[in-house]
XYZ file of C-alpha atoms in Angstrom:
681
model
C 125.682 -99.726 129.425
C 123.147 -97.240 128.123
C 119.529 -98.075 128.727
C 118.145 -94.685 127.729
C 116.712 -93.678 124.413
C 119.165 -91.594 122.438
C 116.660 -88.783 122.107
C 118.494 -85.597 121.152
C 119.293 -83.275 124.028
C 117.685 -79.898 124.218
C 115.599 -77.627 126.362
C 112.369 -79.459 125.536
C 110.956 -82.458 127.334
C 112.120 -85.789 125.858
C 109.417 -87.354 123.708
C 107.283 -89.840 125.628
C 108.447 -88.584 129.043
C 105.995 -85.740 129.538
C 104.353 -87.326 132.599
C 107.695 -87.858 134.339
C 108.760 -84.303 133.513
C 105.520 -82.973 135.014
C 106.012 -84.894 138.274
C 109.613 -83.717 138.428
C 108.621 -80.080 137.879
C 106.139 -80.250 140.755
C 108.673 -81.790 143.136
C 111.465 -79.248 142.595
C 109.068 -76.341 143.119
C 109.971 -74.630 146.436
C 106.242 -74.158 147.153
C 105.400 -77.829 146.694
C 103.414 -79.126 149.642
C 101.757 -82.285 150.785
C 100.874 -84.017 154.023
C 102.439 -82.243 157.042
C 105.432 -84.085 158.451
C 106.339 -85.803 155.181
C 109.054 -84.803 152.790
C 108.867 -84.909 149.006
C 108.375 -88.483 147.770
C 111.116 -90.211 145.792
C 110.228 -90.124 142.081
C 110.926 -93.625 140.750
C 110.984 -93.737 136.933
C 110.806 -97.344 135.795
C 110.397 -99.414 132.645
C 112.032 -102.094 130.468
C 115.545 -101.813 129.030
C 115.939 -99.053 126.485
C 112.863 -97.079 127.525
C 114.785 -93.855 128.189
C 115.328 -94.025 131.943
C 119.009 -93.093 131.817
C 118.285 -90.465 129.211
C 115.708 -88.896 131.526
C 118.242 -88.353 134.323
C 120.972 -87.262 131.869
C 118.573 -84.731 130.396
C 117.746 -83.436 133.890
C 121.442 -83.266 134.800
C 122.150 -81.147 131.708
C 119.194 -78.915 132.537
C 120.284 -78.473 136.172
C 123.842 -77.696 135.083
C 122.585 -75.086 132.668
C 120.355 -73.450 135.303
C 122.977 -73.553 138.070
C 120.927 -75.709 140.464
C 122.869 -78.088 142.769
C 122.553 -81.737 141.853
C 124.295 -85.061 142.345
C 124.226 -87.599 139.517
C 125.249 -91.140 140.492
C 125.102 -94.222 138.252
C 124.588 -97.130 140.643
C 125.639 -99.610 137.946
C 129.216 -98.444 138.602
C 131.269 -101.171 140.263
C 132.225 -98.716 143.040
C 128.657 -98.886 144.312
C 128.189 -102.630 144.044
C 128.254 -103.156 147.813
C 129.294 -99.871 149.445
C 126.564 -97.541 150.689
C 129.139 -95.063 152.116
C 130.749 -94.750 148.667
C 127.420 -93.560 147.240
C 126.974 -90.939 149.961
C 130.551 -89.739 149.447
C 129.720 -89.167 145.769
C 126.435 -87.440 146.647
C 128.090 -84.962 149.025
C 131.196 -84.381 146.916
C 132.189 -80.825 145.965
C 133.649 -82.085 142.683
C 132.107 -83.076 139.359
C 128.524 -84.228 139.994
C 128.180 -83.757 143.761
C 125.791 -81.579 145.786
C 128.530 -79.589 147.557
C 129.781 -77.609 144.568
C 129.724 -73.860 145.103
C 127.040 -72.333 142.870
C 126.183 -68.699 142.339
C 122.608 -68.662 143.594
C 122.927 -71.369 146.235
C 126.378 -70.891 147.716
C 127.866 -74.153 148.916
C 125.708 -76.843 150.477
C 127.446 -78.207 153.565
C 127.178 -81.670 155.068
C 129.096 -81.707 158.380
C 127.076 -84.584 159.885
C 127.416 -86.705 156.774
C 131.134 -85.982 156.342
C 131.975 -86.828 159.969
C 130.017 -90.084 159.573
C 131.915 -90.946 156.390
C 135.399 -90.258 157.746
C 134.513 -92.228 160.892
C 133.510 -95.197 158.730
C 136.967 -95.037 157.112
C 138.738 -94.579 160.428
C 141.711 -96.925 160.615
C 141.672 -98.445 164.097
C 144.014 -101.406 164.539
C 144.029 -104.157 167.166
C 146.507 -102.175 169.324
C 144.298 -99.102 169.486
C 144.431 -98.803 173.290
C 147.965 -99.101 174.724
C 148.926 -99.885 178.299
C 147.879 -102.445 180.857
C 144.149 -101.905 180.354
C 144.425 -102.248 176.628
C 145.750 -105.783 177.015
C 142.576 -106.785 178.861
C 140.222 -105.518 176.149
C 138.840 -107.315 173.130
C 139.111 -105.814 169.643
C 135.657 -104.189 169.714
C 136.178 -102.768 173.206
C 139.477 -101.275 172.086
C 137.814 -99.632 169.126
C 135.058 -98.213 171.332
C 137.637 -96.846 173.767
C 139.642 -95.261 170.950
C 136.606 -93.570 169.416
C 135.614 -92.313 172.892
C 139.083 -90.824 173.293
C 138.828 -89.159 169.877
C 135.466 -87.617 170.784
C 137.017 -86.260 173.989
C 139.820 -84.645 171.983
C 137.477 -82.746 169.670
C 134.616 -81.989 172.072
C 133.698 -78.334 171.425
C 133.714 -77.285 175.070
C 137.228 -78.625 175.601
C 139.008 -77.324 172.521
C 140.463 -74.340 174.374
C 142.575 -71.984 172.307
C 142.066 -74.050 169.135
C 138.330 -73.597 169.436
C 138.620 -69.861 169.964
C 140.875 -69.487 166.938
C 138.565 -71.460 164.684
C 135.436 -69.871 166.092
C 132.598 -70.100 163.623
C 134.710 -70.091 160.464
C 135.175 -73.797 159.964
C 136.298 -75.415 156.714
C 133.310 -77.445 155.561
C 134.834 -78.833 152.374
C 134.937 -82.629 152.706
C 138.315 -84.229 153.465
C 140.256 -85.487 150.457
C 139.915 -89.056 151.745
C 136.194 -88.967 150.869
C 136.775 -88.071 147.224
C 137.938 -90.378 144.477
C 137.328 -93.842 143.125
C 139.334 -95.715 145.774
C 138.375 -95.237 149.442
C 141.377 -94.295 151.563
C 141.711 -95.176 155.245
C 141.613 -92.241 157.651
C 144.199 -92.332 160.423
C 143.615 -90.807 163.850
C 145.509 -87.591 163.123
C 143.612 -86.930 159.904
C 140.321 -87.619 161.659
C 141.049 -85.097 164.412
C 142.221 -82.496 161.903
C 139.162 -82.900 159.690
C 136.673 -82.813 162.570
C 138.184 -79.839 164.416
C 138.516 -78.004 161.125
C 134.736 -77.766 160.932
C 134.607 -75.133 163.668
C 132.986 -75.014 167.084
C 129.472 -74.050 166.067
C 129.238 -76.710 163.359
C 130.572 -79.366 165.752
C 128.069 -78.421 168.418
C 125.233 -78.939 165.932
C 126.684 -82.239 164.706
C 127.209 -83.684 168.169
C 123.789 -82.519 169.344
C 122.265 -84.538 166.507
C 124.498 -87.558 167.161
C 123.418 -87.656 170.808
C 119.953 -88.664 169.629
C 121.420 -91.572 167.657
C 123.471 -93.216 170.430
C 123.086 -94.566 173.938
C 124.712 -93.665 177.234
C 124.175 -91.414 180.207
C 126.323 -88.438 179.214
C 126.461 -86.418 176.020
C 129.983 -87.523 175.092
C 129.112 -91.152 175.756
C 126.094 -90.879 173.475
C 128.124 -89.368 170.629
C 130.955 -91.895 171.026
C 128.463 -94.763 171.117
C 126.739 -93.462 167.966
C 130.004 -93.181 166.015
C 131.304 -96.517 167.288
C 128.222 -98.455 166.176
C 128.330 -96.765 162.779
C 132.010 -97.711 162.380
C 131.355 -101.299 163.494
C 128.321 -101.829 161.231
C 130.206 -100.499 158.215
C 132.999 -103.031 158.807
C 130.575 -105.971 158.586
C 127.873 -104.783 156.151
C 126.475 -108.257 155.408
C 125.824 -109.138 159.063
C 122.122 -109.293 159.965
C 120.618 -108.348 163.313
C 119.005 -111.505 164.730
C 116.211 -109.513 166.361
C 115.276 -106.887 163.789
C 116.376 -108.968 160.764
C 117.927 -105.788 159.357
C 121.394 -105.957 157.804
C 124.213 -103.665 158.870
C 124.307 -102.295 155.332
C 120.719 -101.106 155.735
C 121.447 -99.668 159.182
C 124.375 -97.685 157.788
C 122.189 -96.521 154.903
C 119.496 -95.259 157.269
C 122.043 -93.473 159.476
C 123.682 -91.714 156.529
C 120.308 -90.843 154.978
C 119.194 -89.150 158.164
C 122.521 -87.284 158.350
C 122.045 -86.066 154.770
C 118.514 -84.796 155.387
C 119.458 -83.183 158.702
C 122.343 -81.322 157.072
C 119.980 -80.041 154.384
C 117.560 -78.924 157.075
C 120.252 -76.502 158.237
C 121.083 -75.183 154.774
C 121.063 -71.448 154.135
C 117.539 -70.036 154.211
C 117.749 -68.753 150.630
C 117.974 -72.322 149.338
C 114.355 -72.841 150.397
C 113.074 -70.113 148.076
C 114.538 -71.591 144.890
C 114.127 -74.871 142.995
C 115.357 -77.654 145.243
C 118.724 -79.349 144.835
C 118.245 -82.695 143.084
C 119.655 -86.162 143.676
C 119.667 -88.249 140.456
C 120.192 -91.993 141.000
C 120.430 -93.937 137.744
C 120.136 -97.760 137.579
C 118.891 -97.940 141.169
C 118.002 -101.609 140.680
C 121.752 -102.367 140.609
C 124.264 -102.736 143.436
C 123.200 -101.072 146.682
C 120.449 -99.144 144.875
C 117.433 -100.858 146.519
C 119.005 -100.516 149.986
C 119.786 -96.863 149.292
C 116.259 -96.019 148.119
C 114.647 -97.723 151.100
C 117.057 -95.912 153.435
C 116.245 -92.523 151.926
C 112.526 -93.245 152.055
C 112.612 -94.522 155.653
C 114.636 -91.629 157.111
C 112.197 -90.052 159.609
C 110.882 -86.601 158.835
C 110.871 -84.142 161.760
C 107.320 -83.923 163.049
C 106.124 -81.018 165.105
C 108.675 -78.520 163.812
C 107.928 -75.318 161.963
C 109.249 -75.592 158.397
C 112.206 -73.389 157.554
C 111.608 -73.470 153.807
C 108.793 -73.163 151.299
C 106.018 -75.724 151.559
C 104.142 -77.098 154.540
C 105.872 -79.781 156.575
C 108.712 -80.425 154.115
C 111.801 -79.151 155.909
C 114.539 -80.469 153.612
C 114.971 -78.905 150.165
C 115.803 -82.023 148.157
C 114.183 -83.843 145.240
C 115.244 -87.475 144.724
C 114.803 -89.043 141.267
C 115.730 -92.689 140.685
C 115.449 -95.055 137.717
C 114.998 -98.827 137.764
C 114.375 -101.691 135.362
C 111.129 -103.606 135.863
C 112.819 -106.908 136.741
C 110.613 -106.945 139.838
C 107.546 -104.665 139.974
C 108.731 -101.657 142.021
C 105.472 -101.523 143.986
C 106.289 -104.987 145.294
C 110.024 -104.395 145.813
C 109.346 -101.219 147.807
C 106.107 -102.313 149.411
C 107.172 -101.158 152.901
C 108.123 -97.673 151.673
C 105.693 -97.138 148.791
C 103.839 -94.397 150.692
C 107.032 -92.308 150.487
C 107.590 -92.951 146.780
C 105.986 -91.890 143.510
C 106.084 -94.641 140.867
C 106.079 -93.412 137.275
C 106.279 -96.083 134.527
C 107.616 -95.300 131.071
C 105.475 -96.629 128.236
C 106.023 -97.471 124.558
C 105.845 -94.491 122.219
C 102.485 -93.929 120.580
C 101.950 -92.863 116.979
C 101.751 -89.215 118.028
C 105.084 -89.504 119.874
C 106.772 -91.058 116.843
C 105.441 -88.267 114.639
C 106.945 -85.744 117.053
C 110.292 -87.594 116.975
C 110.338 -87.441 113.175
C 109.491 -83.723 113.221
C 112.313 -82.991 115.666
C 114.787 -85.063 113.658
C 113.818 -83.217 110.471
C 114.182 -79.827 112.149
C 117.742 -80.692 113.205
C 118.609 -81.399 109.572
C 116.880 -78.194 108.396
C 114.082 -80.262 106.933
C 110.366 -79.984 107.509
C 107.010 -80.718 106.043
C 104.130 -83.005 106.904
C 104.884 -86.373 108.522
C 102.624 -88.924 106.851
C 100.745 -91.484 108.919
C 102.165 -94.166 106.643
C 105.760 -93.426 107.738
C 104.745 -93.199 111.396
C 102.953 -96.551 111.171
C 105.861 -98.178 109.329
C 108.431 -97.184 111.969
C 106.075 -97.818 114.874
C 105.152 -101.294 113.634
C 108.803 -102.263 113.345
C 109.848 -101.077 116.810
C 106.612 -101.668 118.697
C 107.084 -98.193 120.136
C 110.274 -99.152 121.995
C 111.554 -95.644 122.858
C 115.316 -96.126 122.523
C 115.168 -98.184 119.354
C 112.520 -95.939 117.809
C 114.612 -92.816 118.402
C 117.614 -94.406 116.684
C 115.527 -95.637 113.755
C 113.846 -92.260 113.283
C 117.199 -90.471 113.122
C 118.463 -93.016 110.583
C 115.249 -92.775 108.535
C 115.681 -89.017 108.254
C 119.407 -89.430 107.493
C 118.693 -91.703 104.501
C 115.856 -89.377 103.406
C 113.222 -92.058 103.888
C 114.564 -94.195 101.049
C 113.729 -97.477 102.826
C 113.652 -99.147 106.212
C 116.432 -101.469 105.077
C 118.647 -98.476 104.230
C 117.891 -96.894 107.607
C 118.873 -100.086 109.450
C 122.086 -100.380 107.385
C 122.995 -96.723 107.943
C 126.156 -95.868 109.888
C 125.602 -92.629 111.831
C 128.186 -89.864 111.623
C 129.489 -88.354 114.849
C 128.728 -84.613 114.547
C 131.718 -83.717 116.731
C 134.355 -85.695 114.805
C 132.670 -86.193 111.437
C 133.623 -89.879 111.614
C 131.273 -92.645 110.541
C 130.222 -95.140 113.197
C 131.887 -98.573 112.933
C 128.501 -100.229 113.571
C 125.146 -99.930 111.839
C 121.940 -98.493 113.250
C 120.572 -102.035 113.377
C 123.423 -103.082 115.682
C 122.978 -99.975 117.829
C 119.233 -100.670 118.099
C 119.892 -104.250 119.160
C 122.235 -103.060 121.904
C 119.579 -100.590 123.065
C 116.817 -103.220 123.083
C 118.964 -105.814 124.882
C 120.463 -103.326 127.309
C 123.924 -104.730 126.577
C 126.227 -105.041 123.581
C 125.428 -108.475 122.050
C 129.156 -109.083 121.583
C 129.554 -108.980 125.366
C 127.206 -111.956 125.767
C 128.775 -115.380 125.646
C 128.468 -117.250 122.358
C 126.007 -119.865 123.674
C 123.536 -117.294 124.942
C 123.864 -115.149 121.843
C 123.161 -118.111 119.532
C 120.239 -119.276 121.667
C 118.640 -115.823 121.656
C 118.862 -115.638 117.877
C 117.442 -119.149 117.413
C 114.659 -118.900 119.991
C 113.537 -115.442 118.865
C 111.750 -117.214 115.993
C 109.247 -118.753 118.435
C 105.992 -116.871 118.963
C 105.645 -117.825 122.648
C 107.915 -118.749 125.549
C 106.863 -122.413 125.707
C 107.918 -122.995 122.102
C 111.096 -120.971 122.581
C 112.112 -122.928 125.683
C 111.253 -126.212 123.925
C 113.521 -125.201 121.050
C 116.300 -124.435 123.532
C 115.862 -127.735 125.400
C 116.040 -129.738 122.185
C 119.625 -128.570 121.642
C 119.122 -129.318 117.958
C 120.280 -126.011 116.534
C 122.257 -124.348 119.321
C 123.908 -125.467 122.509
C 121.373 -125.460 125.306
C 121.557 -122.580 127.806
C 120.023 -122.203 131.252
C 116.384 -121.182 130.923
C 116.740 -118.456 133.558
C 119.415 -116.748 131.456
C 117.268 -116.978 128.341
C 114.238 -115.544 130.112
C 116.233 -112.572 131.415
C 115.780 -111.091 127.957
C 112.172 -110.115 127.137
C 111.458 -112.200 124.040
C 107.936 -113.223 125.058
C 106.686 -110.828 127.744
C 102.927 -111.332 127.541
C 102.213 -108.394 129.852
C 103.954 -105.938 127.536
C 104.081 -107.411 124.007
C 104.996 -104.082 122.399
C 108.234 -103.944 124.354
C 109.551 -107.170 122.815
C 108.561 -106.496 119.204
C 111.756 -104.745 118.140
C 114.053 -107.192 119.939
C 112.505 -110.178 118.173
C 112.535 -108.396 114.819
C 116.222 -107.533 115.126
C 117.209 -111.020 116.300
C 115.115 -112.481 113.482
C 117.199 -110.500 110.983
C 120.294 -112.150 112.448
C 118.654 -115.564 112.083
C 117.945 -114.778 108.423
C 121.656 -114.145 107.834
C 122.716 -117.631 108.887
C 123.933 -119.621 105.848
C 121.328 -121.961 104.383
C 123.297 -125.125 105.082
C 124.311 -124.221 108.638
C 122.744 -125.729 111.770
C 119.943 -123.523 112.975
C 119.387 -121.819 109.624
C 116.159 -119.901 108.983
C 114.187 -122.647 107.202
C 115.267 -125.403 109.588
C 114.254 -123.458 112.709
C 110.853 -122.409 111.362
C 110.029 -125.885 110.048
C 110.947 -127.374 113.421
C 108.628 -124.923 115.160
C 105.852 -125.703 112.684
C 106.281 -129.445 113.399
C 106.160 -128.675 117.141
C 102.767 -126.993 116.848
C 101.447 -129.672 114.459
C 102.462 -132.486 116.807
C 100.003 -131.445 119.513
C 102.770 -130.973 122.107
C 101.848 -127.316 122.467
C 98.963 -126.424 124.758
C 98.476 -123.111 122.939
C 94.912 -122.804 121.632
C 96.304 -121.031 118.557
C 98.574 -123.927 117.616
C 97.214 -124.285 114.078
C 97.619 -120.555 113.452
C 101.200 -120.625 114.757
C 101.990 -123.712 112.700
C 101.071 -122.162 109.373
C 102.788 -118.888 110.326
C 106.030 -120.851 110.608
C 105.223 -122.818 107.412
C 105.017 -119.517 105.549
C 108.290 -118.308 107.118
C 109.929 -121.541 106.007
C 108.805 -121.111 102.399
C 105.838 -123.555 102.347
C 103.017 -121.331 101.043
C 101.065 -124.218 99.498
C 100.522 -125.858 102.902
C 99.363 -122.474 104.194
C 96.915 -122.191 101.291
C 95.467 -125.631 102.113
C 94.810 -124.534 105.699
C 92.982 -121.409 104.575
C 90.996 -123.451 102.068
C 89.773 -125.677 104.903
C 89.070 -122.714 107.195
C 87.026 -120.956 104.501
C 84.224 -123.516 104.948
C 84.862 -124.596 108.552
C 81.583 -124.368 110.521
C 83.274 -122.729 113.534
C 85.161 -120.089 111.479
C 83.291 -117.261 109.783
C 84.504 -114.533 107.477
C 85.604 -112.205 110.297
C 87.841 -114.826 111.949
C 89.128 -115.968 108.554
C 90.296 -112.414 107.771
C 91.919 -112.147 111.231
C 93.841 -115.368 110.587
C 94.901 -114.103 107.158
C 96.259 -110.893 108.628
C 98.025 -112.688 111.473
C 99.676 -115.414 109.409
C 100.787 -113.217 106.513
C 102.767 -110.927 108.810
C 105.369 -113.707 108.657
C 108.722 -112.095 107.761
C 110.552 -112.832 104.520
C 113.981 -114.376 104.875
C 115.326 -112.553 101.813
C 113.836 -109.756 99.763
C 112.964 -110.579 96.122
C 115.765 -109.633 93.745
C 113.627 -109.436 90.588
C 110.738 -107.012 89.969
C 108.041 -107.767 92.524
C 105.370 -108.890 90.075
C 107.851 -111.283 88.433
C 109.016 -112.527 91.845
C 105.415 -113.141 92.894
C 104.595 -115.008 89.654
C 107.705 -117.183 89.785
C 107.115 -118.055 93.457
C 103.464 -119.105 93.320
C 103.883 -120.970 90.035
C 106.918 -122.896 91.298
C 105.019 -124.017 94.421
C 101.881 -124.838 92.437
C 103.893 -127.153 90.189
C 105.896 -128.782 92.979
C 102.794 -129.490 95.082
C 100.611 -130.514 92.135
C 97.884 -127.895 92.699
C 97.477 -126.742 89.103
C 94.115 -128.481 88.826
C 92.600 -126.863 91.912
C 91.344 -123.401 91.057
C 90.548 -122.441 94.680
C 93.928 -123.624 95.975
C 95.635 -121.665 93.201
C 93.719 -118.488 94.092
C 94.705 -118.879 97.735
C 98.325 -119.573 96.776
C 98.398 -116.346 94.749
C 96.862 -114.426 97.689
C 99.195 -115.881 100.336
C 102.307 -115.300 98.220
C 101.338 -111.701 97.458
C 100.487 -110.912 101.084
C 103.772 -112.439 102.235
C 105.770 -110.138 99.939
C 103.698 -107.155 101.063
C 104.577 -107.951 104.720
C 107.984 -106.386 104.098
C 107.542 -102.706 105.034
C 109.677 -101.576 102.092
C 107.543 -103.535 99.604
C 104.122 -102.476 100.862
C 103.691 -99.816 98.171
C 103.281 -102.358 95.338
C 99.935 -101.429 93.824
C 100.134 -104.413 91.465
C 100.273 -106.903 94.346
C 97.460 -105.116 96.176
C 95.455 -105.534 92.978
C 96.210 -109.277 93.016
C 94.965 -109.476 96.626
C 91.825 -107.507 95.795
C 90.833 -109.839 92.973
C 91.634 -113.003 94.936
C 89.634 -111.903 97.987
C 86.650 -110.890 95.866
C 86.627 -114.377 94.323
C 86.998 -116.108 97.712
C 84.252 -114.025 99.316
C 81.814 -115.439 96.744
C 82.775 -118.958 97.840
C 82.462 -118.347 101.607
C 79.325 -119.937 103.152
C 79.019 -117.133 105.768
C 80.651 -113.887 106.732
C 81.468 -112.931 103.149
C 81.006 -109.234 103.977
C 84.216 -109.255 106.035
C 86.181 -110.770 103.151
C 84.712 -108.230 100.717
C 85.771 -105.436 103.117
C 89.331 -106.774 103.175
C 89.272 -106.819 99.367
C 88.058 -103.192 99.362
C 90.956 -102.220 101.634
C 93.419 -103.542 99.048
C 91.548 -101.658 96.307
C 91.989 -98.412 98.262
C 95.724 -99.115 98.438
C 95.822 -99.690 94.686
C 94.300 -96.244 94.238
C 96.843 -94.805 96.628
C 99.984 -96.416 95.218
C 99.001 -96.891 91.559
C 99.266 -100.108 89.580
C 103.060 -100.329 89.491
C 104.746 -103.316 91.066
């Protein structure tokens, strides 16, 4: 799944992510400093699906690769990390692919002896017959495991390694054992464990065991180390068990232990690492799998107080920047309330008009184009997507590819892969829908897919859920599943604009006679608002919006005729209602010339509803029909229809008992558009 905006890669900051890039730049600076005794906070980039979170970390990974800075890039949506914290740390410390331990020219090789010993101990294969002999028969399974781990510690204790220790000296092999690398965790038998641990060398082992003494219990050093490793091994075997006293799960305990091992290893990195940009840990989709546990563990790992820093900065001993991304299913400030002081929350926002203009400019430059980007084009694309970053980026690229011929052409465009020269099997519209949903629609089950398409027509969640409960047009689905997709997020209405527009286009494609077709759904919603069942104070406005969608412009005209003289509605509110209602989307675009299509439509409805004798109703019918056609972004340039609207509004302003100035101003706006686009239809 790709949640990030497909903004083209390059050395520049992705559009709309300047704030996140600025925070990131500050954190990787070796001279960054903050409160003494605290390490760099975790940068948590968050936002809705498709807002460019994954693209942000991919962009940083490409940048780090290009600059030769160590980084680990882990996608926590991967099934390998669904429940295994150790698997994540194995990937972080790997010397292959996207791990921190790769040898790099300016950094050498980062080494993680504490973390690697912890990880191979977790995978240590200790069976029920671990302790042979007469005493072994008297022990329980856990006691046997403790005894075996104690015996292993005795075998590798640095002071007792004799000739082996002298041969190895300080030149240990600190590349992680093969058992730690790969998709499938492999058990580590006793022989492999001893070989891997002794292979680290005496000096490294002394440092590791000195640290482990502080983690365990017991009177003697070896007892403390054995106790520390035993409890780690035991907790990893039963990760879901919860401590009855602390109420902390074993999974979290293991996460904290491994986090502290990681930071302690970095504290002992080569001094030169501290004078360069820090290594970076990139954790994508940290709301998935063990992500929340991992982030809390990294944030809670204690920083060493009272020690002189070895690297640049005051009181920040470990050279590491952690960047994570999450979806706003739960507000991150609430999810990480206990660790928020160690985290930096940075929300991604919808793209503004300036951002969209920059996207268009970049897309044009890639195709060797250029020139001024008109505000009209920026507004057209921004209005359709609501500023949704991922969908906007796709639409902008398609708009440039079809040379701005029309929005419909851009949505129908099939991008060409620059590497293969092959045309995509799916359209930009389908790619945008996947981006906005965060999942390929074809991967959703049929019931949910149909319900999303049907309920997207509703303007608020109450009406959408009512439509779902009725089961009239689609099979009813669980409300929780429907609400997982942001069709009516009142806190962030811009984020849902593009999703509803794209689903609405699917609704429009349903055959006219089929259950749940366009007209049937919108008429049912109009009846819902008319019935008084809705508690929405804008029920009348929503009703006529759906009447217009369903092809009932005469009923809409009657409403506006009544509102024109209503004592509680003046000219300003009347114009607001006109603008709101006439944004109703067309089901199909007119096939004939626009002026002919407009004439045929209003005349047909005037005859069928018997309004020929009412001059005011006829004027309103002409206005509503023209505005409805102009709501299509590809048809907005019809100067002839703007002229119709100008004349109708001028006439209606003279009939308004109060607030006529607002109606005259709306008429003047249409006149300015006539001057801009000419008088052609």
